[in-house]
């Protein structure tokens, strides 16, 4: 029995939204949220696609990766989450997915440029290159957290992305915006030479478009969209 249905519901919603926005990869990829004031992490279970998850499926683990509650299995890549939460006390949601355009960009030596609006959020995007294998050991998770530093998002070479947010809403919206930014850059690259937003404009556009109220508005939009597209009872 989960202690916090509201949080489990939010994690399930984030999974469903990410699937709808191109982050699905069979049953791979995971979302966790830290329960306020505790070391309990609410996590998508393994074996289900992001599109299939409902609040009932969400499991609870602790910072050592031990399962506390829930029926499903725990993803082996839990150290990505636990080691980021350990060092980033302001972070309450971690997302790891394999979206196609970000993953393709991570395979290249190209830097993400602010080609579109979304790109202004990711001008200093770190790229994790230590390994392309699954992150299954705490030491590997520590290396992930270290490379991420104080940033909200990171590419993982030949693997995918990590996004860390102060809330489920923020991390989910950022993960979607990162994939969109990578998609726009991919298309711009097809046209060969292209321009990108100047440094001075980057900061103004961050404030104009991606302020906290808009992040909430974007999340609410995605919740409405998932409700229109899914028929799960919990919605
Ligand atoms: Zn992975």
mmCIF file with all atom_site columns, C-alpha atoms and ligand atoms in Angstrom:
data_model
loop_
_atom_site.group_PDB
_atom_site.id
_atom_site.type_symbol
_atom_site.label_atom_id
_atom_site.label_alt_id
_atom_site.label_comp_id
_atom_site.label_asym_id
_atom_site.label_entity_id
_atom_site.label_seq_id
_atom_site.pdbx_PDB_ins_code
_atom_site.Cartn_x
_atom_site.Cartn_y
_atom_site.Cartn_z
_atom_site.occupancy
_atom_site.B_iso_or_equiv
_atom_site.pdbx_formal_charge
_atom_site.auth_seq_id
_atom_site.auth_comp_id
_atom_site.auth_asym_id
_atom_site.auth_atom_id
_atom_site.pdbx_PDB_model_num
ATOM   1   C  CA  . UNK A 1 1   ? 0.000  0.000  0.000   1.00 0.00 ? 1   UNK A CA  1
ATOM   2   C  CA  . UNK A 1 2   ? 1.499  3.348  -1.010  1.00 0.00 ? 2   UNK A CA  1
ATOM   3   C  CA  . UNK A 1 3   ? 1.614  6.074  1.571   1.00 0.00 ? 3   UNK A CA  1
ATOM   4   C  CA  . UNK A 1 4   ? 1.162  8.990  -0.754  1.00 0.00 ? 4   UNK A CA  1
ATOM   5   C  CA  . UNK A 1 5   ? -1.355 8.417  -3.549  1.00 0.00 ? 5   UNK A CA  1
ATOM   6   C  CA  . UNK A 1 6   ? -1.078 12.017 -4.741  1.00 0.00 ? 6   UNK A CA  1
ATOM   7   C  CA  . UNK A 1 7   ? 2.644  11.650 -5.418  1.00 0.00 ? 7   UNK A CA  1
ATOM   8   C  CA  . UNK A 1 8   ? 2.220  8.203  -7.019  1.00 0.00 ? 8   UNK A CA  1
ATOM   9   C  CA  . UNK A 1 9   ? -0.432 9.709  -9.289  1.00 0.00 ? 9   UNK A CA  1
ATOM   10  C  CA  . UNK A 1 10  ? 1.896  12.541 -10.269 1.00 0.00 ? 10  UNK A CA  1
ATOM   11  C  CA  . UNK A 1 11  ? 4.722  10.107 -11.136 1.00 0.00 ? 11  UNK A CA  1
ATOM   12  C  CA  . UNK A 1 12  ? 2.303  8.010  -13.229 1.00 0.00 ? 12  UNK A CA  1
ATOM   13  C  CA  . UNK A 1 13  ? 1.071  11.143 -14.996 1.00 0.00 ? 13  UNK A CA  1
ATOM   14  C  CA  . UNK A 1 14  ? 4.672  12.179 -15.731 1.00 0.00 ? 14  UNK A CA  1
ATOM   15  C  CA  . UNK A 1 15  ? 5.333  8.720  -17.258 1.00 0.00 ? 15  UNK A CA  1
ATOM   16  C  CA  . UNK A 1 16  ? 2.203  8.892  -19.415 1.00 0.00 ? 16  UNK A CA  1
ATOM   17  C  CA  . UNK A 1 17  ? 2.994  12.450 -20.529 1.00 0.00 ? 17  UNK A CA  1
ATOM   18  C  CA  . UNK A 1 18  ? 6.601  11.553 -21.421 1.00 0.00 ? 18  UNK A CA  1
ATOM   19  C  CA  . UNK A 1 19  ? 5.388  8.633  -23.504 1.00 0.00 ? 19  UNK A CA  1
ATOM   20  C  CA  . UNK A 1 20  ? 2.984  10.861 -25.373 1.00 0.00 ? 20  UNK A CA  1
ATOM   21  C  CA  . UNK A 1 21  ? 5.813  13.332 -26.064 1.00 0.00 ? 21  UNK A CA  1
ATOM   22  C  CA  . UNK A 1 22  ? 8.196  10.830 -27.671 1.00 0.00 ? 22  UNK A CA  1
ATOM   23  C  CA  . UNK A 1 23  ? 10.161 9.499  -24.681 1.00 0.00 ? 23  UNK A CA  1
ATOM   24  C  CA  . UNK A 1 24  ? 8.794  5.954  -24.769 1.00 0.00 ? 24  UNK A CA  1
ATOM   25  C  CA  . UNK A 1 25  ? 11.274 3.117  -25.424 1.00 0.00 ? 25  UNK A CA  1
ATOM   26  C  CA  . UNK A 1 26  ? 9.428  -0.184 -24.963 1.00 0.00 ? 26  UNK A CA  1
ATOM   27  C  CA  . UNK A 1 27  ? 9.565  -0.733 -21.158 1.00 0.00 ? 27  UNK A CA  1
ATOM   28  C  CA  . UNK A 1 28  ? 12.740 1.314  -20.637 1.00 0.00 ? 28  UNK A CA  1
ATOM   29  C  CA  . UNK A 1 29  ? 13.139 4.713  -19.032 1.00 0.00 ? 29  UNK A CA  1
ATOM   30  C  CA  . UNK A 1 30  ? 12.106 5.724  -15.530 1.00 0.00 ? 30  UNK A CA  1
ATOM   31  C  CA  . UNK A 1 31  ? 10.826 8.562  -13.365 1.00 0.00 ? 31  UNK A CA  1
ATOM   32  C  CA  . UNK A 1 32  ? 11.264 9.031  -9.616  1.00 0.00 ? 32  UNK A CA  1
ATOM   33  C  CA  . UNK A 1 33  ? 9.957  11.656 -7.202  1.00 0.00 ? 33  UNK A CA  1
ATOM   34  C  CA  . UNK A 1 34  ? 11.206 12.281 -3.685  1.00 0.00 ? 34  UNK A CA  1
ATOM   35  C  CA  . UNK A 1 35  ? 8.499  12.325 -1.046  1.00 0.00 ? 35  UNK A CA  1
ATOM   36  C  CA  . UNK A 1 36  ? 8.642  15.700 0.671   1.00 0.00 ? 36  UNK A CA  1
ATOM   37  C  CA  . UNK A 1 37  ? 10.844 15.679 3.762   1.00 0.00 ? 37  UNK A CA  1
ATOM   38  C  CA  . UNK A 1 38  ? 11.802 11.996 3.445   1.00 0.00 ? 38  UNK A CA  1
ATOM   39  C  CA  . UNK A 1 39  ? 14.307 9.733  1.728   1.00 0.00 ? 39  UNK A CA  1
ATOM   40  C  CA  . UNK A 1 40  ? 11.548 7.740  0.019   1.00 0.00 ? 40  UNK A CA  1
ATOM   41  C  CA  . UNK A 1 41  ? 11.555 7.754  -3.767  1.00 0.00 ? 41  UNK A CA  1
ATOM   42  C  CA  . UNK A 1 42  ? 8.380  6.963  -5.720  1.00 0.00 ? 42  UNK A CA  1
ATOM   43  C  CA  . UNK A 1 43  ? 9.471  5.133  -8.857  1.00 0.00 ? 43  UNK A CA  1
ATOM   44  C  CA  . UNK A 1 44  ? 8.051  3.711  -12.066 1.00 0.00 ? 44  UNK A CA  1
ATOM   45  C  CA  . UNK A 1 45  ? 8.457  -0.105 -11.885 1.00 0.00 ? 45  UNK A CA  1
ATOM   46  C  CA  . UNK A 1 46  ? 10.392 -2.126 -14.449 1.00 0.00 ? 46  UNK A CA  1
ATOM   47  C  CA  . UNK A 1 47  ? 8.542  -4.209 -17.032 1.00 0.00 ? 47  UNK A CA  1
ATOM   48  C  CA  . UNK A 1 48  ? 5.923  -1.592 -17.931 1.00 0.00 ? 48  UNK A CA  1
ATOM   49  C  CA  . UNK A 1 49  ? 6.069  1.037  -20.671 1.00 0.00 ? 49  UNK A CA  1
ATOM   50  C  CA  . UNK A 1 50  ? 5.846  4.711  -19.728 1.00 0.00 ? 50  UNK A CA  1
ATOM   51  C  CA  . UNK A 1 51  ? 2.441  4.696  -21.420 1.00 0.00 ? 51  UNK A CA  1
ATOM   52  C  CA  . UNK A 1 52  ? 1.110  1.822  -19.286 1.00 0.00 ? 52  UNK A CA  1
ATOM   53  C  CA  . UNK A 1 53  ? 1.936  3.056  -15.800 1.00 0.00 ? 53  UNK A CA  1
ATOM   54  C  CA  . UNK A 1 54  ? -0.852 3.910  -13.335 1.00 0.00 ? 54  UNK A CA  1
ATOM   55  C  CA  . UNK A 1 55  ? -0.528 5.139  -9.705  1.00 0.00 ? 55  UNK A CA  1
ATOM   56  C  CA  . UNK A 1 56  ? -1.090 1.560  -8.427  1.00 0.00 ? 56  UNK A CA  1
ATOM   57  C  CA  . UNK A 1 57  ? 2.083  0.399  -10.203 1.00 0.00 ? 57  UNK A CA  1
ATOM   58  C  CA  . UNK A 1 58  ? 4.404  2.924  -8.572  1.00 0.00 ? 58  UNK A CA  1
ATOM   59  C  CA  . UNK A 1 59  ? 6.922  1.383  -6.168  1.00 0.00 ? 59  UNK A CA  1
ATOM   60  C  CA  . UNK A 1 60  ? 8.749  3.069  -3.286  1.00 0.00 ? 60  UNK A CA  1
ATOM   61  C  CA  . UNK A 1 61  ? 12.509 2.686  -2.764  1.00 0.00 ? 61  UNK A CA  1
ATOM   62  C  CA  . UNK A 1 62  ? 14.959 4.246  -0.344  1.00 0.00 ? 62  UNK A CA  1
ATOM   63  C  CA  . UNK A 1 63  ? 18.244 6.017  -1.113  1.00 0.00 ? 63  UNK A CA  1
ATOM   64  C  CA  . UNK A 1 64  ? 20.070 2.657  -1.060  1.00 0.00 ? 64  UNK A CA  1
ATOM   65  C  CA  . UNK A 1 65  ? 17.756 1.356  -3.759  1.00 0.00 ? 65  UNK A CA  1
ATOM   66  C  CA  . UNK A 1 66  ? 15.927 -1.059 -1.446  1.00 0.00 ? 66  UNK A CA  1
ATOM   67  C  CA  . UNK A 1 67  ? 12.259 -1.551 -2.227  1.00 0.00 ? 67  UNK A CA  1
ATOM   68  C  CA  . UNK A 1 68  ? 9.983  -0.338 0.557   1.00 0.00 ? 68  UNK A CA  1
ATOM   69  C  CA  . UNK A 1 69  ? 6.565  -0.752 -1.056  1.00 0.00 ? 69  UNK A CA  1
ATOM   70  C  CA  . UNK A 1 70  ? 4.807  -1.807 -4.241  1.00 0.00 ? 70  UNK A CA  1
ATOM   71  C  CA  . UNK A 1 71  ? 4.474  -5.013 -6.233  1.00 0.00 ? 71  UNK A CA  1
ATOM   72  C  CA  . UNK A 1 72  ? 6.582  -4.337 -9.321  1.00 0.00 ? 72  UNK A CA  1
ATOM   73  C  CA  . UNK A 1 73  ? 10.303 -4.755 -9.768  1.00 0.00 ? 73  UNK A CA  1
ATOM   74  C  CA  . UNK A 1 74  ? 12.853 -1.984 -9.453  1.00 0.00 ? 74  UNK A CA  1
ATOM   75  C  CA  . UNK A 1 75  ? 14.772 -0.755 -12.496 1.00 0.00 ? 75  UNK A CA  1
ATOM   76  C  CA  . UNK A 1 76  ? 18.450 -1.742 -12.328 1.00 0.00 ? 76  UNK A CA  1
ATOM   77  C  CA  . UNK A 1 77  ? 19.479 1.840  -13.117 1.00 0.00 ? 77  UNK A CA  1
ATOM   78  C  CA  . UNK A 1 78  ? 18.202 3.150  -9.769  1.00 0.00 ? 78  UNK A CA  1
ATOM   79  C  CA  . UNK A 1 79  ? 21.696 4.617  -8.921  1.00 0.00 ? 79  UNK A CA  1
ATOM   80  C  CA  . UNK A 1 80  ? 21.089 7.390  -11.489 1.00 0.00 ? 80  UNK A CA  1
ATOM   81  C  CA  . UNK A 1 81  ? 18.308 8.576  -9.210  1.00 0.00 ? 81  UNK A CA  1
ATOM   82  C  CA  . UNK A 1 82  ? 19.598 7.833  -5.713  1.00 0.00 ? 82  UNK A CA  1
ATOM   83  C  CA  . UNK A 1 83  ? 23.008 9.403  -6.247  1.00 0.00 ? 83  UNK A CA  1
ATOM   84  C  CA  . UNK A 1 84  ? 21.544 12.626 -7.682  1.00 0.00 ? 84  UNK A CA  1
ATOM   85  C  CA  . UNK A 1 85  ? 19.105 12.933 -4.733  1.00 0.00 ? 85  UNK A CA  1
ATOM   86  C  CA  . UNK A 1 86  ? 21.954 12.374 -2.284  1.00 0.00 ? 86  UNK A CA  1
ATOM   87  C  CA  . UNK A 1 87  ? 23.914 15.414 -3.452  1.00 0.00 ? 87  UNK A CA  1
ATOM   88  C  CA  . UNK A 1 88  ? 21.138 17.683 -4.762  1.00 0.00 ? 88  UNK A CA  1
ATOM   89  C  CA  . UNK A 1 89  ? 18.847 18.351 -1.813  1.00 0.00 ? 89  UNK A CA  1
ATOM   90  C  CA  . UNK A 1 90  ? 16.748 20.813 -3.871  1.00 0.00 ? 90  UNK A CA  1
ATOM   91  C  CA  . UNK A 1 91  ? 15.914 18.113 -6.438  1.00 0.00 ? 91  UNK A CA  1
ATOM   92  C  CA  . UNK A 1 92  ? 12.629 16.237 -6.008  1.00 0.00 ? 92  UNK A CA  1
ATOM   93  C  CA  . UNK A 1 93  ? 12.249 14.532 -9.383  1.00 0.00 ? 93  UNK A CA  1
ATOM   94  C  CA  . UNK A 1 94  ? 14.706 12.670 -11.637 1.00 0.00 ? 94  UNK A CA  1
ATOM   95  C  CA  . UNK A 1 95  ? 13.887 11.417 -15.131 1.00 0.00 ? 95  UNK A CA  1
ATOM   96  C  CA  . UNK A 1 96  ? 15.956 9.081  -17.284 1.00 0.00 ? 96  UNK A CA  1
ATOM   97  C  CA  . UNK A 1 97  ? 14.710 8.277  -20.793 1.00 0.00 ? 97  UNK A CA  1
ATOM   98  C  CA  . UNK A 1 98  ? 16.056 7.416  -24.262 1.00 0.00 ? 98  UNK A CA  1
ATOM   99  C  CA  . UNK A 1 99  ? 14.332 9.941  -26.566 1.00 0.00 ? 99  UNK A CA  1
ATOM   100 C  CA  . UNK A 1 100 ? 15.554 9.576  -30.183 1.00 0.00 ? 100 UNK A CA  1
ATOM   101 C  CA  . UNK A 1 101 ? 16.737 13.072 -31.126 1.00 0.00 ? 101 UNK A CA  1
ATOM   102 C  CA  . UNK A 1 102 ? 18.533 13.774 -27.816 1.00 0.00 ? 102 UNK A CA  1
ATOM   103 C  CA  . UNK A 1 103 ? 20.130 10.331 -27.971 1.00 0.00 ? 103 UNK A CA  1
ATOM   104 C  CA  . UNK A 1 104 ? 21.295 10.954 -31.546 1.00 0.00 ? 104 UNK A CA  1
ATOM   105 C  CA  . UNK A 1 105 ? 22.725 14.335 -30.501 1.00 0.00 ? 105 UNK A CA  1
ATOM   106 C  CA  . UNK A 1 106 ? 24.478 12.660 -27.549 1.00 0.00 ? 106 UNK A CA  1
ATOM   107 C  CA  . UNK A 1 107 ? 26.172 10.293 -30.004 1.00 0.00 ? 107 UNK A CA  1
ATOM   108 C  CA  . UNK A 1 108 ? 27.695 13.224 -31.889 1.00 0.00 ? 108 UNK A CA  1
ATOM   109 C  CA  . UNK A 1 109 ? 30.292 15.809 -30.889 1.00 0.00 ? 109 UNK A CA  1
ATOM   110 C  CA  . UNK A 1 110 ? 27.796 18.596 -31.617 1.00 0.00 ? 110 UNK A CA  1
ATOM   111 C  CA  . UNK A 1 111 ? 26.937 21.058 -28.867 1.00 0.00 ? 111 UNK A CA  1
ATOM   112 C  CA  . UNK A 1 112 ? 23.238 21.766 -28.406 1.00 0.00 ? 112 UNK A CA  1
ATOM   113 C  CA  . UNK A 1 113 ? 22.585 25.236 -29.833 1.00 0.00 ? 113 UNK A CA  1
ATOM   114 C  CA  . UNK A 1 114 ? 19.539 27.381 -29.089 1.00 0.00 ? 114 UNK A CA  1
ATOM   115 C  CA  . UNK A 1 115 ? 18.056 26.868 -32.546 1.00 0.00 ? 115 UNK A CA  1
ATOM   116 C  CA  . UNK A 1 116 ? 14.492 27.065 -31.203 1.00 0.00 ? 116 UNK A CA  1
ATOM   117 C  CA  . UNK A 1 117 ? 12.976 28.644 -28.070 1.00 0.00 ? 117 UNK A CA  1
ATOM   118 C  CA  . UNK A 1 118 ? 13.524 25.442 -26.070 1.00 0.00 ? 118 UNK A CA  1
ATOM   119 C  CA  . UNK A 1 119 ? 17.259 25.487 -26.773 1.00 0.00 ? 119 UNK A CA  1
ATOM   120 C  CA  . UNK A 1 120 ? 17.761 28.570 -24.576 1.00 0.00 ? 120 UNK A CA  1
ATOM   121 C  CA  . UNK A 1 121 ? 17.324 26.318 -21.519 1.00 0.00 ? 121 UNK A CA  1
ATOM   122 C  CA  . UNK A 1 122 ? 20.177 23.981 -22.402 1.00 0.00 ? 122 UNK A CA  1
ATOM   123 C  CA  . UNK A 1 123 ? 23.124 26.087 -23.544 1.00 0.00 ? 123 UNK A CA  1
ATOM   124 C  CA  . UNK A 1 124 ? 25.562 24.481 -21.047 1.00 0.00 ? 124 UNK A CA  1
ATOM   125 C  CA  . UNK A 1 125 ? 24.340 20.947 -21.400 1.00 0.00 ? 125 UNK A CA  1
ATOM   126 C  CA  . UNK A 1 126 ? 26.860 18.436 -19.997 1.00 0.00 ? 126 UNK A CA  1
ATOM   127 C  CA  . UNK A 1 127 ? 27.470 15.156 -21.826 1.00 0.00 ? 127 UNK A CA  1
ATOM   128 C  CA  . UNK A 1 128 ? 28.265 12.025 -19.817 1.00 0.00 ? 128 UNK A CA  1
ATOM   129 C  CA  . UNK A 1 129 ? 30.881 9.975  -21.676 1.00 0.00 ? 129 UNK A CA  1
ATOM   130 C  CA  . UNK A 1 130 ? 32.373 7.693  -18.970 1.00 0.00 ? 130 UNK A CA  1
ATOM   131 C  CA  . UNK A 1 131 ? 30.389 4.693  -20.213 1.00 0.00 ? 131 UNK A CA  1
ATOM   132 C  CA  . UNK A 1 132 ? 27.537 3.931  -22.591 1.00 0.00 ? 132 UNK A CA  1
ATOM   133 C  CA  . UNK A 1 133 ? 26.455 0.934  -20.475 1.00 0.00 ? 133 UNK A CA  1
ATOM   134 C  CA  . UNK A 1 134 ? 23.600 0.833  -17.991 1.00 0.00 ? 134 UNK A CA  1
ATOM   135 C  CA  . UNK A 1 135 ? 24.209 2.717  -14.747 1.00 0.00 ? 135 UNK A CA  1
ATOM   136 C  CA  . UNK A 1 136 ? 23.724 -0.076 -12.221 1.00 0.00 ? 136 UNK A CA  1
ATOM   137 C  CA  . UNK A 1 137 ? 26.338 0.589  -9.536  1.00 0.00 ? 137 UNK A CA  1
ATOM   138 C  CA  . UNK A 1 138 ? 26.385 3.391  -6.960  1.00 0.00 ? 138 UNK A CA  1
ATOM   139 C  CA  . UNK A 1 139 ? 29.870 4.479  -8.197  1.00 0.00 ? 139 UNK A CA  1
ATOM   140 C  CA  . UNK A 1 140 ? 28.439 4.909  -11.695 1.00 0.00 ? 140 UNK A CA  1
ATOM   141 C  CA  . UNK A 1 141 ? 25.514 6.855  -10.260 1.00 0.00 ? 141 UNK A CA  1
ATOM   142 C  CA  . UNK A 1 142 ? 27.961 9.091  -8.404  1.00 0.00 ? 142 UNK A CA  1
ATOM   143 C  CA  . UNK A 1 143 ? 29.805 9.783  -11.667 1.00 0.00 ? 143 UNK A CA  1
ATOM   144 C  CA  . UNK A 1 144 ? 26.474 10.722 -13.270 1.00 0.00 ? 144 UNK A CA  1
ATOM   145 C  CA  . UNK A 1 145 ? 25.627 13.108 -10.404 1.00 0.00 ? 145 UNK A CA  1
ATOM   146 C  CA  . UNK A 1 146 ? 29.095 14.615 -10.563 1.00 0.00 ? 146 UNK A CA  1
ATOM   147 C  CA  . UNK A 1 147 ? 28.929 15.275 -14.305 1.00 0.00 ? 147 UNK A CA  1
ATOM   148 C  CA  . UNK A 1 148 ? 25.417 16.716 -13.980 1.00 0.00 ? 148 UNK A CA  1
ATOM   149 C  CA  . UNK A 1 149 ? 26.740 19.141 -11.343 1.00 0.00 ? 149 UNK A CA  1
ATOM   150 C  CA  . UNK A 1 150 ? 24.215 21.891 -10.663 1.00 0.00 ? 150 UNK A CA  1
ATOM   151 C  CA  . UNK A 1 151 ? 22.524 21.562 -14.065 1.00 0.00 ? 151 UNK A CA  1
ATOM   152 C  CA  . UNK A 1 152 ? 18.954 20.502 -14.747 1.00 0.00 ? 152 UNK A CA  1
ATOM   153 C  CA  . UNK A 1 153 ? 19.710 18.189 -17.672 1.00 0.00 ? 153 UNK A CA  1
ATOM   154 C  CA  . UNK A 1 154 ? 22.448 16.078 -19.208 1.00 0.00 ? 154 UNK A CA  1
ATOM   155 C  CA  . UNK A 1 155 ? 22.993 13.958 -22.307 1.00 0.00 ? 155 UNK A CA  1
ATOM   156 C  CA  . UNK A 1 156 ? 24.403 10.435 -21.901 1.00 0.00 ? 156 UNK A CA  1
ATOM   157 C  CA  . UNK A 1 157 ? 26.491 9.303  -24.879 1.00 0.00 ? 157 UNK A CA  1
ATOM   158 C  CA  . UNK A 1 158 ? 24.925 6.429  -26.855 1.00 0.00 ? 158 UNK A CA  1
ATOM   159 C  CA  . UNK A 1 159 ? 22.308 6.085  -24.141 1.00 0.00 ? 159 UNK A CA  1
ATOM   160 C  CA  . UNK A 1 160 ? 19.835 8.896  -23.420 1.00 0.00 ? 160 UNK A CA  1
ATOM   161 C  CA  . UNK A 1 161 ? 19.148 11.796 -21.078 1.00 0.00 ? 161 UNK A CA  1
ATOM   162 C  CA  . UNK A 1 162 ? 18.907 12.637 -17.386 1.00 0.00 ? 162 UNK A CA  1
ATOM   163 C  CA  . UNK A 1 163 ? 16.766 15.512 -16.128 1.00 0.00 ? 163 UNK A CA  1
ATOM   164 C  CA  . UNK A 1 164 ? 16.605 16.697 -12.510 1.00 0.00 ? 164 UNK A CA  1
ATOM   165 C  CA  . UNK A 1 165 ? 13.902 19.095 -11.334 1.00 0.00 ? 165 UNK A CA  1
ATOM   166 C  CA  . UNK A 1 166 ? 12.724 20.705 -8.138  1.00 0.00 ? 166 UNK A CA  1
ATOM   167 C  CA  . UNK A 1 167 ? 9.295  19.250 -8.887  1.00 0.00 ? 167 UNK A CA  1
ATOM   168 C  CA  . UNK A 1 168 ? 7.771  16.512 -11.050 1.00 0.00 ? 168 UNK A CA  1
ATOM   169 C  CA  . UNK A 1 169 ? 6.187  19.246 -13.129 1.00 0.00 ? 169 UNK A CA  1
ATOM   170 C  CA  . UNK A 1 170 ? 9.496  21.002 -13.790 1.00 0.00 ? 170 UNK A CA  1
ATOM   171 C  CA  . UNK A 1 171 ? 11.513 17.865 -14.602 1.00 0.00 ? 171 UNK A CA  1
ATOM   172 C  CA  . UNK A 1 172 ? 8.813  16.525 -16.947 1.00 0.00 ? 172 UNK A CA  1
ATOM   173 C  CA  . UNK A 1 173 ? 8.463  19.784 -18.852 1.00 0.00 ? 173 UNK A CA  1
ATOM   174 C  CA  . UNK A 1 174 ? 12.261 20.154 -19.111 1.00 0.00 ? 174 UNK A CA  1
ATOM   175 C  CA  . UNK A 1 175 ? 12.661 16.603 -20.447 1.00 0.00 ? 175 UNK A CA  1
ATOM   176 C  CA  . UNK A 1 176 ? 10.058 17.361 -23.131 1.00 0.00 ? 176 UNK A CA  1
ATOM   177 C  CA  . UNK A 1 177 ? 11.694 20.690 -23.997 1.00 0.00 ? 177 UNK A CA  1
ATOM   178 C  CA  . UNK A 1 178 ? 15.145 19.086 -24.236 1.00 0.00 ? 178 UNK A CA  1
ATOM   179 C  CA  . UNK A 1 179 ? 13.944 16.530 -26.775 1.00 0.00 ? 179 UNK A CA  1
ATOM   180 C  CA  . UNK A 1 180 ? 12.178 19.286 -28.703 1.00 0.00 ? 180 UNK A CA  1
ATOM   181 C  CA  . UNK A 1 181 ? 15.358 21.404 -28.748 1.00 0.00 ? 181 UNK A CA  1
ATOM   182 C  CA  . UNK A 1 182 ? 17.385 18.424 -30.017 1.00 0.00 ? 182 UNK A CA  1
ATOM   183 C  CA  . UNK A 1 183 ? 14.736 17.740 -32.678 1.00 0.00 ? 183 UNK A CA  1
ATOM   184 C  CA  . UNK A 1 184 ? 14.844 21.325 -33.937 1.00 0.00 ? 184 UNK A CA  1
ATOM   185 C  CA  . UNK A 1 185 ? 18.633 21.254 -34.081 1.00 0.00 ? 185 UNK A CA  1
ATOM   186 C  CA  . UNK A 1 186 ? 18.499 17.996 -36.056 1.00 0.00 ? 186 UNK A CA  1
ATOM   187 C  CA  . UNK A 1 187 ? 16.265 19.641 -38.667 1.00 0.00 ? 187 UNK A CA  1
ATOM   188 C  CA  . UNK A 1 188 ? 18.396 22.798 -38.783 1.00 0.00 ? 188 UNK A CA  1
ATOM   189 C  CA  . UNK A 1 189 ? 21.509 20.657 -39.344 1.00 0.00 ? 189 UNK A CA  1
ATOM   190 C  CA  . UNK A 1 190 ? 19.856 19.203 -42.449 1.00 0.00 ? 190 UNK A CA  1
ATOM   191 C  CA  . UNK A 1 191 ? 19.866 22.727 -43.925 1.00 0.00 ? 191 UNK A CA  1
ATOM   192 C  CA  . UNK A 1 192 ? 23.657 22.905 -43.350 1.00 0.00 ? 192 UNK A CA  1
ATOM   193 C  CA  . UNK A 1 193 ? 24.554 26.417 -42.098 1.00 0.00 ? 193 UNK A CA  1
ATOM   194 C  CA  . UNK A 1 194 ? 22.112 27.859 -39.585 1.00 0.00 ? 194 UNK A CA  1
ATOM   195 C  CA  . UNK A 1 195 ? 21.860 30.592 -36.942 1.00 0.00 ? 195 UNK A CA  1
ATOM   196 C  CA  . UNK A 1 196 ? 21.089 30.338 -33.273 1.00 0.00 ? 196 UNK A CA  1
ATOM   197 C  CA  . UNK A 1 197 ? 19.906 32.715 -30.539 1.00 0.00 ? 197 UNK A CA  1
ATOM   198 C  CA  . UNK A 1 198 ? 22.586 35.078 -29.233 1.00 0.00 ? 198 UNK A CA  1
ATOM   199 C  CA  . UNK A 1 199 ? 23.823 34.865 -25.654 1.00 0.00 ? 199 UNK A CA  1
ATOM   200 C  CA  . UNK A 1 200 ? 22.150 38.154 -24.691 1.00 0.00 ? 200 UNK A CA  1
ATOM   201 C  CA  . UNK A 1 201 ? 18.805 36.949 -26.036 1.00 0.00 ? 201 UNK A CA  1
ATOM   202 C  CA  . UNK A 1 202 ? 19.171 33.548 -24.391 1.00 0.00 ? 202 UNK A CA  1
ATOM   203 C  CA  . UNK A 1 203 ? 18.749 35.023 -20.908 1.00 0.00 ? 203 UNK A CA  1
ATOM   204 C  CA  . UNK A 1 204 ? 15.870 37.285 -21.907 1.00 0.00 ? 204 UNK A CA  1
ATOM   205 C  CA  . UNK A 1 205 ? 14.049 34.405 -23.587 1.00 0.00 ? 205 UNK A CA  1
ATOM   206 C  CA  . UNK A 1 206 ? 14.575 32.185 -20.558 1.00 0.00 ? 206 UNK A CA  1
ATOM   207 C  CA  . UNK A 1 207 ? 12.769 34.822 -18.472 1.00 0.00 ? 207 UNK A CA  1
ATOM   208 C  CA  . UNK A 1 208 ? 10.123 35.636 -21.075 1.00 0.00 ? 208 UNK A CA  1
ATOM   209 C  CA  . UNK A 1 209 ? 9.069  32.089 -21.846 1.00 0.00 ? 209 UNK A CA  1
ATOM   210 C  CA  . UNK A 1 210 ? 10.269 29.599 -19.233 1.00 0.00 ? 210 UNK A CA  1
ATOM   211 C  CA  . UNK A 1 211 ? 9.290  31.345 -15.982 1.00 0.00 ? 211 UNK A CA  1
ATOM   212 C  CA  . UNK A 1 212 ? 7.774  29.209 -13.194 1.00 0.00 ? 212 UNK A CA  1
ATOM   213 C  CA  . UNK A 1 213 ? 4.171  30.116 -14.057 1.00 0.00 ? 213 UNK A CA  1
ATOM   214 C  CA  . UNK A 1 214 ? 4.632  28.933 -17.625 1.00 0.00 ? 214 UNK A CA  1
ATOM   215 C  CA  . UNK A 1 215 ? 6.249  25.675 -16.485 1.00 0.00 ? 215 UNK A CA  1
ATOM   216 C  CA  . UNK A 1 216 ? 3.024  25.104 -14.478 1.00 0.00 ? 216 UNK A CA  1
ATOM   217 C  CA  . UNK A 1 217 ? 0.907  26.093 -17.474 1.00 0.00 ? 217 UNK A CA  1
ATOM   218 C  CA  . UNK A 1 218 ? 2.826  23.673 -19.717 1.00 0.00 ? 218 UNK A CA  1
ATOM   219 C  CA  . UNK A 1 219 ? 2.407  20.834 -17.195 1.00 0.00 ? 219 UNK A CA  1
ATOM   220 C  CA  . UNK A 1 220 ? -1.336 21.519 -16.966 1.00 0.00 ? 220 UNK A CA  1
ATOM   221 C  CA  . UNK A 1 221 ? -1.542 21.459 -20.756 1.00 0.00 ? 221 UNK A CA  1
ATOM   222 C  CA  . UNK A 1 222 ? 0.207  18.068 -20.866 1.00 0.00 ? 222 UNK A CA  1
ATOM   223 C  CA  . UNK A 1 223 ? -2.135 16.687 -18.150 1.00 0.00 ? 223 UNK A CA  1
ATOM   224 C  CA  . UNK A 1 224 ? -5.139 17.751 -20.240 1.00 0.00 ? 224 UNK A CA  1
ATOM   225 C  CA  . UNK A 1 225 ? -3.539 16.188 -23.321 1.00 0.00 ? 225 UNK A CA  1
ATOM   226 C  CA  . UNK A 1 226 ? -2.895 12.875 -21.571 1.00 0.00 ? 226 UNK A CA  1
ATOM   227 C  CA  . UNK A 1 227 ? -6.494 12.828 -20.323 1.00 0.00 ? 227 UNK A CA  1
ATOM   228 C  CA  . UNK A 1 228 ? -7.735 13.286 -23.884 1.00 0.00 ? 228 UNK A CA  1
ATOM   229 C  CA  . UNK A 1 229 ? -5.486 10.497 -25.168 1.00 0.00 ? 229 UNK A CA  1
ATOM   230 C  CA  . UNK A 1 230 ? -5.595 7.854  -22.422 1.00 0.00 ? 230 UNK A CA  1
ATOM   231 C  CA  . UNK A 1 231 ? -8.457 5.839  -21.029 1.00 0.00 ? 231 UNK A CA  1
ATOM   232 C  CA  . UNK A 1 232 ? -6.888 4.698  -17.756 1.00 0.00 ? 232 UNK A CA  1
ATOM   233 C  CA  . UNK A 1 233 ? -9.355 4.710  -14.862 1.00 0.00 ? 233 UNK A CA  1
ATOM   234 C  CA  . UNK A 1 234 ? -7.199 6.847  -12.625 1.00 0.00 ? 234 UNK A CA  1
ATOM   235 C  CA  . UNK A 1 235 ? -7.454 9.816  -14.970 1.00 0.00 ? 235 UNK A CA  1
HETATM 236 ZN ZN1 . LIG B 2 .   ? 19.056 3.862  -19.588 1.00 0.00 ? 1   LIG B ZN1 1
#
